[in-house]
Amino acid sequence: MTDEHRAWAYLSRVTEPPSHEVAAYVADVGPVEAAARIKKRDVAPQIARLTEARHDIDCAAEDLEVLARLGGRLVTPEDPDFPQLALTSFNGAAVRDRPAGRPPMVLWVVGEESLADVAERACSIVGTRAATSYGEHQAADLAAGLAERDVAVVSGGAFGIDGVAHRATLGADGLTVAVLAGGVDVPYPSAHLAMLHRIGEQGLLVSEYPPGVRPARYRFLTRNRLVAALSGATVVVEAGLRSGAANTAGWAEALGRPVCAYPGPVTSSASAGCHALIRNGAFLVTRVEEVVEMVGAAGEIAPEPDRPSSPLDGLTDVELRAYEALPRRGARTIDQVAVAAGLPPTELLGPLATLELAGLVLRREGKWRLATR
Amino acid sequence: MTDEHRAWAYLSRVTEPPSHEVAAYVADVGPVEAAARIKKRDVAPQIARLTEARHDIDCAAEDLEVLARLGGRLVTPEDPDFPQLALTSFNGAAVRDRPAGRPPMVLWVVGEESLADVAERACSIVGTRAATSYGEHQAADLAAGLAERDVAVVSGGAFGIDGVAHRATLGADGLTVAVLAGGVDVPYPSAHLAMLHRIGEQGLLVSEYPPGVRPARYRFLTRNRLVAALSGATVVVEAGLRSGAANTAGWAEALGRPVCAYPGPVTSSASAGCHALIRNGAFLVTRVEEVVEMVGAAGEIAPEPDRPSSPLDGLTDVELRAYEALPRRGARTIDQVAVAAGLPPTELLGPLATLELAGLVLRREGKWRLATR
């Protein structure tokens, strides 16, 4: 446990993240000096104001011990594993205008994978806690499909779509990342204790909050920007008109990442938020291939879905007219075909011969008839 | 029955519509002379070729009698009731490149309404014959909603979505137009005989084919352009990946008319064509209000759907942080609230007072607690 780590741990708790001002001050003087001067209240008035309420809480050592017991680590901006979240670089003005649109100062991470590597090829799957079985089925299907294609699945650990996405990824031996709105030692919701534990072992638990911090409404909104920022694309599987998933989608959009949404029945309120997103420009997706295409790796264009085919596909207009000029039963002379098709007999003989070669029509005793199929 | 009408009736049958060349010739010399010279084969080689197969069929008088018995009329380009279909004016190049992208020469119409008036405020509802009960329900709901808003419902008279749309419009005492791919005296499908008869009495049956002509595959495709052209917007309610509805939508797009599609479960093949259309730029719609907005009358913007609301709506960031800093049970001093919120006590007193006025928090004996709701 270095002085730097203790300083970062102290700084992580001393303001409510994200605090642009405190982060800038730390970047300026370094974490150790920043922590020492904040403790002594030896800082400019703005920093003093932002750290006033918590400046004398120093449980950095205990926090790092809790993290170590969970097998976790503190990832700082100096760490090569600190993800390049581009929270201020792309579409910067729009993101900076939002109070939470800032990179995290440090990240509390449980799990063995490299966060930076995982974020290179990741997709978030988010949605309503009040998911329907339709939505749960789509989320599970998508998560498993992404896992098969080595795309990590990022979500928020919540009930409903989030939980299904995490579980299906684990079930497919894929990598999943839960970004938490509280400390990595605070299982939330508590019913997801076992699942979050497994994510910490097989995937990654990530939080910008120190141990012990409980989730709160504004922390969910702040957390959502990290879900979007860690993902090449964000997919909303089901969402009501008022939904945290729409908030995550908003972050993805502000960050210039593709937002995808699943359609559903217009009668399902759990799809109403998805439909609103699509009306506002989100990509409608129906299959994992269409999502992978958005995640960002080159050359992964979704193949066109198979369309039902007909033996009449590829016929020219005149061939189709000749074909359709024949009765369902019985035969017609070339002159009768010409009247029905509205074309001269001379222009129909070639097309009829083509149709005969294709096995679609028959010629017997100078009359034409449909081949029985 | 004037000579002109007999000439138009003859011309309507002598070529397979739409024939740009014959129409141009008729416009040039007038219908009576055009008919007489085509009958005598006294025309330029191209016109002779196009009319060779049927030039000696003259059942114009009989056709007009059949039409009169049905209570119908022939609507010619000289007639004020001939709709301005803009088939060549808007997005002209794209439409002209398609063989069928031409106005009809004449229209055989059964019904009392003015076709031109109806087309002023009309919307087509189209879709698969293999509709699901979900799609049928949406089509009926939409058709009835359009009827209530005095929007005429145009469709193709087929099984599935078309039939439901016509019937629901009739049931709501609305105006509905069936554009047929055969003669107005040829009920197709025959199981829709009664429905088509009722449409002729309460709405309009429209065809560019003379009496007795049977529908054929290429006639359905040709007919679809009229469905799109008579409508301010085209709505596809359900469609497979291979569907005539997609063809109608293609016409609407080529004509510069909005194409709308209903979403559905991604597991339903009857919605796959709709999803493909939306992915290619069609508007996702879920309610009649959103469709009416597209039909073209000014000032009919769909109201936003009601969102669930919360008493916390409209709180500022700091108010929300103060609110969430209070425990679910029990009370906190202002200093405890400050630590939880990560803000100085002095900055929290104002927001807490606002929350107290709003009835969201209570102050008792110098401590703050959540108001029980």
Short mmCIF file of N, CA, C and O in Angstrom, two decimals, chain A residues 344, chain B residues 22 38 41-53 55:
data_model
loop_
_atom_site.label_atom_id
_atom_site.label_comp_id
_atom_site.label_asym_id
_atom_site.label_seq_id
_atom_site.Cartn_x
_atom_site.Cartn_y
_atom_site.Cartn_z
N PRO A 344 -47.40 -8.02 -78.18
CA PRO A 344 -47.46 -8.76 -79.44
C PRO A 344 -46.89 -10.17 -79.28
O PRO A 344 -45.92 -10.35 -78.52
N VAL B 22 -48.54 5.34 -75.08
CA VAL B 22 -49.93 5.46 -75.55
C VAL B 22 -50.59 6.67 -74.90
O VAL B 22 -51.31 7.44 -75.55
N ILE B 38 -55.87 3.88 -83.66
CA ILE B 38 -55.28 2.62 -83.16
C ILE B 38 -56.07 1.43 -83.70
O ILE B 38 -55.50 0.43 -84.15
N ARG B 41 -55.00 0.67 -87.06
CA ARG B 41 -53.56 0.45 -87.16
C ARG B 41 -52.87 1.59 -87.92
O ARG B 41 -51.82 1.40 -88.52
N ASP B 42 -53.47 2.77 -87.87
CA ASP B 42 -52.94 3.94 -88.58
C ASP B 42 -52.12 4.79 -87.59
O ASP B 42 -52.44 5.95 -87.32
N VAL B 43 -51.11 4.15 -87.01
CA VAL B 43 -50.30 4.84 -85.99
C VAL B 43 -48.82 4.54 -86.20
O VAL B 43 -48.47 3.63 -86.95
N ALA B 44 -47.98 5.28 -85.50
CA ALA B 44 -46.53 5.06 -85.58
C ALA B 44 -46.19 3.64 -85.08
O ALA B 44 -46.95 3.06 -84.30
N PRO B 45 -45.06 3.10 -85.58
CA PRO B 45 -44.74 1.69 -85.28
C PRO B 45 -44.73 1.38 -83.78
O PRO B 45 -45.22 0.32 -83.36
N GLN B 46 -44.24 2.31 -82.95
CA GLN B 46 -44.15 1.99 -81.52
C GLN B 46 -45.54 1.82 -80.91
O GLN B 46 -45.80 0.89 -80.15
N ILE B 47 -46.46 2.73 -81.26
CA ILE B 47 -47.83 2.63 -80.75
C ILE B 47 -48.50 1.38 -81.32
O ILE B 47 -49.23 0.67 -80.62
N ALA B 48 -48.22 1.10 -82.60
CA ALA B 48 -48.81 -0.09 -83.23
C ALA B 48 -48.37 -1.35 -82.48
O ALA B 48 -49.17 -2.25 -82.21
N ARG B 49 -47.09 -1.39 -82.13
CA ARG B 49 -46.54 -2.55 -81.44
C ARG B 49 -47.24 -2.74 -80.08
O ARG B 49 -47.63 -3.84 -79.70
N LEU B 50 -47.37 -1.62 -79.36
CA LEU B 50 -47.93 -1.70 -78.00
C LEU B 50 -49.41 -2.06 -78.00
O LEU B 50 -49.95 -2.50 -76.99
N THR B 51 -50.09 -1.83 -79.12
CA THR B 51 -51.54 -2.07 -79.15
C THR B 51 -51.91 -3.23 -80.07
O THR B 51 -53.08 -3.54 -80.24
N GLU B 52 -50.88 -3.89 -80.63
CA GLU B 52 -51.13 -4.95 -81.62
C GLU B 52 -52.01 -6.06 -81.07
O GLU B 52 -52.99 -6.48 -81.70
N ALA B 53 -51.69 -6.55 -79.86
CA ALA B 53 -52.36 -7.74 -79.36
C ALA B 53 -53.84 -7.51 -79.10
O ALA B 53 -54.64 -8.45 -79.20
N HIS B 55 -55.77 -4.62 -80.32
CA HIS B 55 -56.39 -3.49 -81.00
C HIS B 55 -57.78 -3.80 -81.52
O HIS B 55 -58.60 -2.89 -81.69
#
